[in-house]
mmCIF file of C-alpha atoms and ligand atoms in Angstrom:
data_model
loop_
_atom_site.group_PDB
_atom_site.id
_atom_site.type_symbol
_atom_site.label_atom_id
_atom_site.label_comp_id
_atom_site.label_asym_id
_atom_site.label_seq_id
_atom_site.Cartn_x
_atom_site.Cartn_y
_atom_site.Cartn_z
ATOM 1 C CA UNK A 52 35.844 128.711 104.070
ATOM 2 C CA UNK A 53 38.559 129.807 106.422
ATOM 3 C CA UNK A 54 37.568 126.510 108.544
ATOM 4 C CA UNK A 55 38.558 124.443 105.065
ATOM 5 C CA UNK A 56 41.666 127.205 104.759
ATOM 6 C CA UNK A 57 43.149 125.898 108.529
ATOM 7 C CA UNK A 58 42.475 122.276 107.406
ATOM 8 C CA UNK A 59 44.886 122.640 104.657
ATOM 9 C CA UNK A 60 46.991 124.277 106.284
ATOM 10 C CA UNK A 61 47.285 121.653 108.366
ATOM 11 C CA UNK A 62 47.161 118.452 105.721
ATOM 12 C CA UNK A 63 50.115 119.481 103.630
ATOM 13 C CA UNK A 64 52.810 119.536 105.811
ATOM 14 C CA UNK A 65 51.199 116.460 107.683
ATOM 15 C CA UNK A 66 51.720 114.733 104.011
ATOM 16 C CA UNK A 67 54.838 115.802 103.761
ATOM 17 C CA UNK A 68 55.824 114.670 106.889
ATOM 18 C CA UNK A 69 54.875 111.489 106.164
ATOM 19 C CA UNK A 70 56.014 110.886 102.165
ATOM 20 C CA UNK A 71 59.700 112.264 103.470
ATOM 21 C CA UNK A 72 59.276 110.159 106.821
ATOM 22 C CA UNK A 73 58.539 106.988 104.766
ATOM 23 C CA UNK A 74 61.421 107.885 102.118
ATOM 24 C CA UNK A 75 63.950 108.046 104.856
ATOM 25 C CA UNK A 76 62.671 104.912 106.993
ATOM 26 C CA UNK A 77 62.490 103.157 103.238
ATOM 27 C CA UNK A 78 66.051 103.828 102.426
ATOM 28 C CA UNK A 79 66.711 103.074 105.933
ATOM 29 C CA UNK A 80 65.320 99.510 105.544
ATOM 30 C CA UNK A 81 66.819 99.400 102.263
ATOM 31 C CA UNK A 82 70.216 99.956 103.140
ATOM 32 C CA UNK A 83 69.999 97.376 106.353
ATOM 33 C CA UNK A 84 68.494 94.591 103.360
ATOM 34 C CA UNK A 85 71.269 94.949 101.125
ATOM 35 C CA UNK A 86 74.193 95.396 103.829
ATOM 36 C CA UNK A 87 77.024 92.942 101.919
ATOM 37 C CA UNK A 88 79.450 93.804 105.468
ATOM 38 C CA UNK A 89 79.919 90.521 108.103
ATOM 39 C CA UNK A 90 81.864 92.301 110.057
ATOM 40 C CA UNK A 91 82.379 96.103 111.287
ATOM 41 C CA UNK A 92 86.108 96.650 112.047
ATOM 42 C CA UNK A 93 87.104 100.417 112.973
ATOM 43 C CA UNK A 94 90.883 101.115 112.869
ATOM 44 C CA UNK A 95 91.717 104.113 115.424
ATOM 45 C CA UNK A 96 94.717 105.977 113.970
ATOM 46 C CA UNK A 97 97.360 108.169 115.458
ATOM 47 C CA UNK A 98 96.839 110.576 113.143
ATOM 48 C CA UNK A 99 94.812 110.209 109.697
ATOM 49 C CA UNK A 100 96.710 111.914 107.313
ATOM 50 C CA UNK A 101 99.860 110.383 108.271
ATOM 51 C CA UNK A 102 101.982 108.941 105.335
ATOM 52 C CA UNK A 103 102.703 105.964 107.517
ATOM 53 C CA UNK A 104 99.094 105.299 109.258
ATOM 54 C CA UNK A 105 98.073 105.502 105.567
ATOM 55 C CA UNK A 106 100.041 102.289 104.761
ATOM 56 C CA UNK A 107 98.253 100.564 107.743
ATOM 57 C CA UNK A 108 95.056 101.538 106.439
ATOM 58 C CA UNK A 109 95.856 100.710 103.234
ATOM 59 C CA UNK A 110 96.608 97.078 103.982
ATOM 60 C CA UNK A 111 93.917 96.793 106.841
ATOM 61 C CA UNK A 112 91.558 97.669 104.418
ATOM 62 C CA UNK A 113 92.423 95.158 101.909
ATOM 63 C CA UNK A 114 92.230 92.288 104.089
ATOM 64 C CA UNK A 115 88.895 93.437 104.898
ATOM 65 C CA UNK A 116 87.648 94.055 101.158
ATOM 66 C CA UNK A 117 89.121 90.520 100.906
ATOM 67 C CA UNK A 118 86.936 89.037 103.887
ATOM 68 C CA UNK A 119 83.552 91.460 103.303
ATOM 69 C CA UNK A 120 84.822 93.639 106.533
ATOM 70 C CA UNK A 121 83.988 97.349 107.098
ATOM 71 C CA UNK A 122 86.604 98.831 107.971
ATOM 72 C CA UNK A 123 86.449 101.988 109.042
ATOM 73 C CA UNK A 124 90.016 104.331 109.400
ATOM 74 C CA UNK A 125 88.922 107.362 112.034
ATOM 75 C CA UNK A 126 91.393 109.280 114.786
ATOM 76 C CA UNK A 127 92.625 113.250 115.155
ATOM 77 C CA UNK A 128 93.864 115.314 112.467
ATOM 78 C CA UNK A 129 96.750 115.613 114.393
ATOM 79 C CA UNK A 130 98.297 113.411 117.418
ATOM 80 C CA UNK A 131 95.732 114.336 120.575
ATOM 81 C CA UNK A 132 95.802 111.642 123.292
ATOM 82 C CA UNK A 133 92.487 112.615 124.704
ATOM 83 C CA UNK A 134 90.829 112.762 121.238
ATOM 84 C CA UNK A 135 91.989 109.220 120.593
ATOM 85 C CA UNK A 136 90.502 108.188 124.232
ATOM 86 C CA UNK A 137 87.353 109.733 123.066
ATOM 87 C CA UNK A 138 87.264 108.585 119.736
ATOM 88 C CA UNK A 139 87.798 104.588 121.240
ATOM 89 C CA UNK A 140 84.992 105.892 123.641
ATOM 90 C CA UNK A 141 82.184 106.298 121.068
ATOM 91 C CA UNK A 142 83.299 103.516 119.100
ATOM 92 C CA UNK A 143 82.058 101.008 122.016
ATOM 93 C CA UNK A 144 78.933 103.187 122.582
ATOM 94 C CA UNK A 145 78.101 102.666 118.466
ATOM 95 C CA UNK A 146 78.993 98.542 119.125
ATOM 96 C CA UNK A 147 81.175 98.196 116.239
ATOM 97 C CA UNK A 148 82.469 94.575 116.213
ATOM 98 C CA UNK A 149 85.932 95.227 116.535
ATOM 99 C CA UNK A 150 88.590 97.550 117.150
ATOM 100 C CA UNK A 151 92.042 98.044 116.316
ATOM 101 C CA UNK A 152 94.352 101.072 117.529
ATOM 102 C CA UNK A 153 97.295 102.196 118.579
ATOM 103 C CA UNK A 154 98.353 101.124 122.471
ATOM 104 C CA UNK A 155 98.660 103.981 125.074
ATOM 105 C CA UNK A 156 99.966 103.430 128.642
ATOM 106 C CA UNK A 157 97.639 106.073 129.920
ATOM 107 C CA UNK A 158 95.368 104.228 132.548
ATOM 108 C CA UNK A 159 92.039 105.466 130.615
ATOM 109 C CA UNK A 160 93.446 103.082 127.585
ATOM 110 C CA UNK A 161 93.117 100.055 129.905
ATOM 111 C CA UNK A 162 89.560 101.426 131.280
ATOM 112 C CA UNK A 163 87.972 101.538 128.085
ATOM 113 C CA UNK A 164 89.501 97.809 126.812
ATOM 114 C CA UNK A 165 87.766 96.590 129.917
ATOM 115 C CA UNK A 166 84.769 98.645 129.089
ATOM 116 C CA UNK A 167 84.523 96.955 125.274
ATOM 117 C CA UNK A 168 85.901 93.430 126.733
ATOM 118 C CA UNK A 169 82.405 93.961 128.772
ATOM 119 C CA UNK A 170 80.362 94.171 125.709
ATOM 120 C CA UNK A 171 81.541 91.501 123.864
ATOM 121 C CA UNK A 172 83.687 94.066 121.488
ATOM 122 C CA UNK A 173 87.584 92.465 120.981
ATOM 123 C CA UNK A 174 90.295 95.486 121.235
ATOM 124 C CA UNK A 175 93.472 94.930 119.736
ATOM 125 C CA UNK A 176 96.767 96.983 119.443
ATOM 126 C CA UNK A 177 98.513 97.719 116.217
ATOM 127 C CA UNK A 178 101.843 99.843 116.063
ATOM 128 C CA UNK A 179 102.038 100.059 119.602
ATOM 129 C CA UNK A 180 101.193 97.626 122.348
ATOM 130 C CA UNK A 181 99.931 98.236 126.048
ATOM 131 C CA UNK A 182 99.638 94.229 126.909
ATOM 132 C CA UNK A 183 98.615 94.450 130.548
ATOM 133 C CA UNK A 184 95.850 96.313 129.230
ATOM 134 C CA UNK A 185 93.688 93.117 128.420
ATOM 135 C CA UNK A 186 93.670 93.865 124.907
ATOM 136 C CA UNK A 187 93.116 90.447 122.981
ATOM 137 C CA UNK A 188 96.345 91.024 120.768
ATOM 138 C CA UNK A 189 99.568 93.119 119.570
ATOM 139 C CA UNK A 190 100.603 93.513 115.779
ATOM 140 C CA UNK A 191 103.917 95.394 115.217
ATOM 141 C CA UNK A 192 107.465 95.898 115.700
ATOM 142 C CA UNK A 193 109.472 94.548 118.405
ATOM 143 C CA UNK A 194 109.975 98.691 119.517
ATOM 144 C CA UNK A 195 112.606 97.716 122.351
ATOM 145 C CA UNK A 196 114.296 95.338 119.773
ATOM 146 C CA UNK A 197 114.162 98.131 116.859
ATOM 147 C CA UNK A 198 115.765 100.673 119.405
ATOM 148 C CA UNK A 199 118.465 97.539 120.127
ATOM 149 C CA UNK A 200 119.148 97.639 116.293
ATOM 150 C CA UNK A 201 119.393 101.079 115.827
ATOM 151 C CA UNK A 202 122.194 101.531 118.602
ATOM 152 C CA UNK A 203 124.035 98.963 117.352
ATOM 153 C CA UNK A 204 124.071 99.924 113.611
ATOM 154 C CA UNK A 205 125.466 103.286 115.480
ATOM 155 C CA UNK A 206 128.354 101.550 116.849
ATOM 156 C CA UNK A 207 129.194 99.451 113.487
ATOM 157 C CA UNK A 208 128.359 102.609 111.394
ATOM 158 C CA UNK A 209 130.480 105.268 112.668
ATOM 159 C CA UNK A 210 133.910 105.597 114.403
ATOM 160 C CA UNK A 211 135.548 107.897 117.401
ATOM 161 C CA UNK A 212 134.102 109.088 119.785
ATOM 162 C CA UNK A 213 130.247 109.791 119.157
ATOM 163 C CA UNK A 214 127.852 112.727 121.237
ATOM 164 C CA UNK A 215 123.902 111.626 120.000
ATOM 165 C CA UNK A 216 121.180 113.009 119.973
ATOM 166 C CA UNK A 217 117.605 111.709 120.262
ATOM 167 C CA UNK A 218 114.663 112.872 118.406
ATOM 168 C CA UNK A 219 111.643 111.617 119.401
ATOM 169 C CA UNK A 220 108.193 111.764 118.415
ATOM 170 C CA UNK A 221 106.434 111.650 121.658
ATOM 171 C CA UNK A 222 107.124 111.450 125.551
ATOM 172 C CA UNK A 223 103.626 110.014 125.724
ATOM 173 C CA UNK A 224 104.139 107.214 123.484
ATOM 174 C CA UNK A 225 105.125 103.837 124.725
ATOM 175 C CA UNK A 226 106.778 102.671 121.616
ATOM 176 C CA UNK A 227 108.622 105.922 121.449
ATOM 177 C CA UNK A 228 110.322 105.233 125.116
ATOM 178 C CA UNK A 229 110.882 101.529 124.225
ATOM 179 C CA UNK A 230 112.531 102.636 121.145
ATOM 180 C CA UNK A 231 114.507 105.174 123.183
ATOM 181 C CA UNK A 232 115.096 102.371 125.472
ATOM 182 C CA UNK A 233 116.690 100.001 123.444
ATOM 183 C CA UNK A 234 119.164 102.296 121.758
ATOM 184 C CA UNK A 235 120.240 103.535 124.944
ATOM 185 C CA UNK A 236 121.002 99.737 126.253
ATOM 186 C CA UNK A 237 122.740 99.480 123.078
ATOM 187 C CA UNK A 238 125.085 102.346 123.290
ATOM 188 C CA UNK A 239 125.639 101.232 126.416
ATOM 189 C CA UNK A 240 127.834 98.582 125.644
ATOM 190 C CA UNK A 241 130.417 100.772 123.769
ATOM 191 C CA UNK A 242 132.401 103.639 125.806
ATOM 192 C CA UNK A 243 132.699 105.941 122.314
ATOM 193 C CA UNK A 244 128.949 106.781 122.419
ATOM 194 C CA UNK A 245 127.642 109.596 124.794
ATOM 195 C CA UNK A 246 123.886 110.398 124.717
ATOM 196 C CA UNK A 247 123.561 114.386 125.266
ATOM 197 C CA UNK A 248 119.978 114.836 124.845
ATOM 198 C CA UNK A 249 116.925 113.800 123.845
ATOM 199 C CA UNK A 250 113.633 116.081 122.026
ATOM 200 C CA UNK A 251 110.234 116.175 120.666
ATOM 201 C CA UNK A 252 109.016 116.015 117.343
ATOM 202 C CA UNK A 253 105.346 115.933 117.907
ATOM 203 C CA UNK A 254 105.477 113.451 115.531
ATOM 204 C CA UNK A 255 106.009 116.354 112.514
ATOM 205 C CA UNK A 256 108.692 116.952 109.888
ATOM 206 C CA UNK A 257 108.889 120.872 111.142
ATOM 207 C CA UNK A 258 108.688 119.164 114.687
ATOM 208 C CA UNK A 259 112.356 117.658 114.398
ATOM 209 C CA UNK A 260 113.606 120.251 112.028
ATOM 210 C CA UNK A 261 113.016 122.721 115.098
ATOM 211 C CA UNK A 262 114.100 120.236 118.035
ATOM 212 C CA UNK A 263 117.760 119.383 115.628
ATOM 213 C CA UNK A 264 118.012 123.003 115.531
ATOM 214 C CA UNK A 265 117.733 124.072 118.950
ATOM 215 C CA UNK A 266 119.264 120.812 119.946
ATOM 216 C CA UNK A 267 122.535 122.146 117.503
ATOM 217 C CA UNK A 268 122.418 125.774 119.117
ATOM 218 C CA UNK A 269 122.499 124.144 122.962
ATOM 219 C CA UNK A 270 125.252 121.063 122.028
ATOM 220 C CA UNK A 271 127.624 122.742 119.371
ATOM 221 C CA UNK A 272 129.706 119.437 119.504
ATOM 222 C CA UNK A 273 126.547 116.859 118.687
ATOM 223 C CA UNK A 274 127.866 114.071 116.558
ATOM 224 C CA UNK A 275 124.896 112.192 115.242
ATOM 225 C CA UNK A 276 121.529 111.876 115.838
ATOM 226 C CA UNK A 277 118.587 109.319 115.514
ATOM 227 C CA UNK A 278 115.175 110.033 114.670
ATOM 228 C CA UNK A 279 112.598 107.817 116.264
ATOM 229 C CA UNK A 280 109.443 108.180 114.878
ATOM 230 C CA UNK A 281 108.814 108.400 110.969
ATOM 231 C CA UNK A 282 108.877 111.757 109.734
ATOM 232 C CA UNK A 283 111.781 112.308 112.134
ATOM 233 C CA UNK A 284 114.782 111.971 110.226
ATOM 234 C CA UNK A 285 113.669 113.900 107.385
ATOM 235 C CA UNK A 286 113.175 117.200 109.464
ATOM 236 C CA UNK A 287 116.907 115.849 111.192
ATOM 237 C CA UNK A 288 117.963 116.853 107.938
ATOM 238 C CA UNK A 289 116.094 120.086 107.427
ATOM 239 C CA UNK A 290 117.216 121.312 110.780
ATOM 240 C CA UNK A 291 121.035 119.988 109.844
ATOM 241 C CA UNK A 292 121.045 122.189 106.763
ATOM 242 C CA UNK A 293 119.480 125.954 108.585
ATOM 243 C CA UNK A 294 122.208 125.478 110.955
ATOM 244 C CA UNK A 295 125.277 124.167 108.778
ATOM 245 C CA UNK A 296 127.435 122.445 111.467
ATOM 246 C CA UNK A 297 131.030 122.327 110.613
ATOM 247 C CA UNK A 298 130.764 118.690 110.053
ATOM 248 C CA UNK A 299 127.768 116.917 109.457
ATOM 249 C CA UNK A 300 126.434 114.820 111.757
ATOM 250 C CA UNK A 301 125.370 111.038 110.908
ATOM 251 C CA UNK A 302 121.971 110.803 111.078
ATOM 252 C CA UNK A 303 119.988 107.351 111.288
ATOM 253 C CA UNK A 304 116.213 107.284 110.801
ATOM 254 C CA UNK A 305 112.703 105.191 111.385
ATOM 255 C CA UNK A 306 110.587 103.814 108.997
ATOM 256 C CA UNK A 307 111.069 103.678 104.998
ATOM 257 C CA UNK A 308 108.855 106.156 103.374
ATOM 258 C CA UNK A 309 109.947 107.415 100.256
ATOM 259 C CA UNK A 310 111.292 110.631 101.434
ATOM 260 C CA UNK A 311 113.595 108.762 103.707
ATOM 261 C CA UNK A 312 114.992 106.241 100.965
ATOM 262 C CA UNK A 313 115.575 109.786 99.049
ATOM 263 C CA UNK A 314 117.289 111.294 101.770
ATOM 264 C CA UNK A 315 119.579 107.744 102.562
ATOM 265 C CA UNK A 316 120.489 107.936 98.520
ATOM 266 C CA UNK A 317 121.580 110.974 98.480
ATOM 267 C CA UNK A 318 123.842 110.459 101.732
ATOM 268 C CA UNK A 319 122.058 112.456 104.112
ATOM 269 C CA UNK A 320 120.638 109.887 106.068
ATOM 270 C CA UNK A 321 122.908 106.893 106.513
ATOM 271 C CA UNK A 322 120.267 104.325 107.522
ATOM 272 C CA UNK A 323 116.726 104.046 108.728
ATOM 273 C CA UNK A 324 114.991 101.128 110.886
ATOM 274 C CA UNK A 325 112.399 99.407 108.566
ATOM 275 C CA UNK A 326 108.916 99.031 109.489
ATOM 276 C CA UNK A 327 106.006 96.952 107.437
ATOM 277 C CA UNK A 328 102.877 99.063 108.433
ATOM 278 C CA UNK A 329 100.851 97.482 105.418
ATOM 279 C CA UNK A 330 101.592 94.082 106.946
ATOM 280 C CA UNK A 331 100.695 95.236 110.597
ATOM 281 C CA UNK A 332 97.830 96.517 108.901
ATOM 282 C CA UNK A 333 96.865 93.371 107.033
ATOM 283 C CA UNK A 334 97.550 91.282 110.190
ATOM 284 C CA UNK A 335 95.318 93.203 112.322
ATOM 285 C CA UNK A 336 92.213 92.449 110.214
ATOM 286 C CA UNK A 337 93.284 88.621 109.564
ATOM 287 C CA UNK A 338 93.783 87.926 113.287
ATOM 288 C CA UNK A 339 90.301 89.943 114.698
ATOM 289 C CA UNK A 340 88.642 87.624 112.023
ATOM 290 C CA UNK A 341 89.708 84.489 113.780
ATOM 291 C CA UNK A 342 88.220 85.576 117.118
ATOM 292 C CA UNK A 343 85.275 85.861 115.350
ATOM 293 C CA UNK A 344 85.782 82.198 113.730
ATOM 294 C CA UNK A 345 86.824 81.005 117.031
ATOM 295 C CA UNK A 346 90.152 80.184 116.773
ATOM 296 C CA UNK A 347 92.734 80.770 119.741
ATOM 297 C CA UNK A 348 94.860 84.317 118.564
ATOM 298 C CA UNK A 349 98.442 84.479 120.384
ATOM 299 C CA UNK A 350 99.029 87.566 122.086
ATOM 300 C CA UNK A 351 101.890 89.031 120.166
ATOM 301 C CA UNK A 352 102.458 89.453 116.662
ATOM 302 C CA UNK A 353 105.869 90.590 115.834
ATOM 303 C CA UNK A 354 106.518 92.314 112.058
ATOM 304 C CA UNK A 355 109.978 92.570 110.684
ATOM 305 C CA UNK A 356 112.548 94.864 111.422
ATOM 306 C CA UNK A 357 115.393 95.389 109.595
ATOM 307 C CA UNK A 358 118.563 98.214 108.691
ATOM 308 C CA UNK A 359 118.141 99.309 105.162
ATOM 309 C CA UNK A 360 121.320 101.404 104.176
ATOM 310 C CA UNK A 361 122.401 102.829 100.225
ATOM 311 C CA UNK A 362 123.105 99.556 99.576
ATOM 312 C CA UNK A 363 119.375 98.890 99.661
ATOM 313 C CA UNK A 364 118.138 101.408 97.935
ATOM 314 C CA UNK A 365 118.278 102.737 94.162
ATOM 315 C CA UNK A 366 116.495 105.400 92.555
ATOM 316 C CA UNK A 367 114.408 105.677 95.467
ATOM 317 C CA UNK A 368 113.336 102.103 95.760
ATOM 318 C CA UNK A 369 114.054 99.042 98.161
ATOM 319 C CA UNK A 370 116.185 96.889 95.493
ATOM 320 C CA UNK A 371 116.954 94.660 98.641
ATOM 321 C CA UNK A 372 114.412 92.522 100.675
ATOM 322 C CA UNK A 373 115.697 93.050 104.241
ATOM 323 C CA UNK A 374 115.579 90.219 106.405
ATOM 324 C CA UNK A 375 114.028 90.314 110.044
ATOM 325 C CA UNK A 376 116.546 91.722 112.310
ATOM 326 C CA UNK A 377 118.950 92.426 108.931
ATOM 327 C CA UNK A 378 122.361 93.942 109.974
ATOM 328 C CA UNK A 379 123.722 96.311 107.250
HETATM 329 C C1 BGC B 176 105.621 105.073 114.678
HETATM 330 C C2 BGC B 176 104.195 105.528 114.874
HETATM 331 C C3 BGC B 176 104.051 107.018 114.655
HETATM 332 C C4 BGC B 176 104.659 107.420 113.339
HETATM 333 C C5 BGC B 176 104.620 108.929 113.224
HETATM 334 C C6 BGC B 176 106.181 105.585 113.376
HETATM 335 O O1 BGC B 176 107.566 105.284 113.347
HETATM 336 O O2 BGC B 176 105.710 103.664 114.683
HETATM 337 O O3 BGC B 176 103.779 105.218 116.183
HETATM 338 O O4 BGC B 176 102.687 107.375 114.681
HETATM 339 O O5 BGC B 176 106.010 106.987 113.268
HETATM 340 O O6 BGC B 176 105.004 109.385 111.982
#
């Protein structure tokens, strides 16, 4: 009896083992049968709950629905460099079939688009470019040129003599500095503008707010300020109004999320540098699909940019397309 006890002991869980075992392998098989995907895309984002990474997920992944892609939308919480590296890591180790993400200028970047490029995975770089890096192609804004814009709608915008300040989001980021870059070449050219100092955001509304305030407390006499990344002028604003200068200073922005339009309608941003992040999103998808049908993709990919102003805007919306390179 206790012989017949151990050998049930024994048979149930071996049963078990291999009902659930089967189930899972089933399901498995299943899943790999009725797989309606062609392609498996992953879009690595700066940061996922971003209002404007959301936009370039949102039109990324209609491109794909359109085109049976998987597109998968993965990155940090919030902006981490090394998390991103790692994150592009794994996505090569898994062999996904393509992969989209923002361009860093750390060396690492370039290692790991070599690594893919080595198994047969394309890379390309949305938002942000890094083009010695091998990647197959760039979708986005002209940065340098958008800085360029910026500085000039400065000069045409404002009168007197002019002490800015720069807010941007990161020192790391490439676009950031050619952004920065651009508006500085641009203020060059007139001898009213002086550039007194330039912050970090971090990429965050509180970010800004804190770097206009302290930036107001060390340069009593700033004049205006521009906000490079896209939750930058909206903190501009927030740190304007804790520390009430005598006169307020202008204030021109990046990107055209609503909060921004709000802000530029009710005259506390005078103008913002307009970005299409669904279209860079769209783009992205469309052009990694023609590697895979064989057709020669050029390297760069320029979206619009454009100066939207009050005159653009009403009741929160764009009333006015702006044109590519659009003075106000
Ligand atoms: C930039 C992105 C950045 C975002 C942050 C945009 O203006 O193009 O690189 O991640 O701002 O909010």
């Amino acid at each position: 009896m206790k012989k017949f006890l151990w050998l049930i002991a024994f048979l149930i869980p071996f049963f078990l083992m291999l009902y659930f075992g089967k189930e899972t392998f089933y399901i498995e098989n299943e899943l790999a049968a009725d797989d309606p995907y062609n392609y498996h895309f992953v879009l690595i984002t700066e940061e996922v709950g971003n209002d404007y990474w959301r936009l370039i997920e949102k039109g990324a992944k209609e491109a794909a629905a359109e085109h049976d892609i998987y597109l998968e939308y993965i990155g940090p919480k919030v902006t981490d460099n090394e998390e991103r590296l790692a994150t592009f890591d794994r996505m090569i180790t898994a062999g996904v079939d393509g992969i989209i993400t923002k361009g860093m200028n750390d060396p690492e970047f370039a290692e790991l688009v070599r690594k893919a490029a080595s198994r047969n995975i394309p890379v390309a770089t949305i938002d942000t470019d890094n083009e010695q890096s091998g990647r197959e192609f760039y979708v986005g804004t002209d940065n340098y040129r958008a800085g360029l814009l910026a500085g000039k709608t400065l000069i045409e915008q404002t009168t007197g003599e002019q002490r800015v300040a720069v807010i941007i989001g990161l020192a790391t980021a490439q676009n950031q500095l050619e952004r920065l870059n651009g508006f500085e070449d641009a203020i060059a050219e007139s001898d009213r503008i002086e550039l007194v100092d330039v912050a970090e955001s971090n990429i965050t509304e509180l970010g800004a707010a804190q770097a206009t305030y302290q930036l107001l407390k060390k340069h009593s006499n700033i004049t205006a300020f521009f906000g490079t990344s896209a939750l930058d002028g909206i903190g501009i604003v927030q740190g304007i109004e804790e520390m009430r200068p005598r006169e307020r200073p202008y204030v021109i922005a990046f990107d055209i999320l609503p909060e921004t339009l709000t802000e530029i309608e009710q005259g506390t941003i005078q103008a913002t540098v307009a970005q299409y992040p669904e279209k860079m999103g769209r783009r992205s998808v469309e052009l990694m699909l023609e590697i895979y049908n064989k057709k020669t993709v050029d390297s760069i990919h320029f979206t619009d940019t454009g100066i939207v102003d009050a005159s653009h805007i009403h009741n929160g919306e764009l009333i006015v397309p702006v044109e590519e390179g659009e003075q106000p």
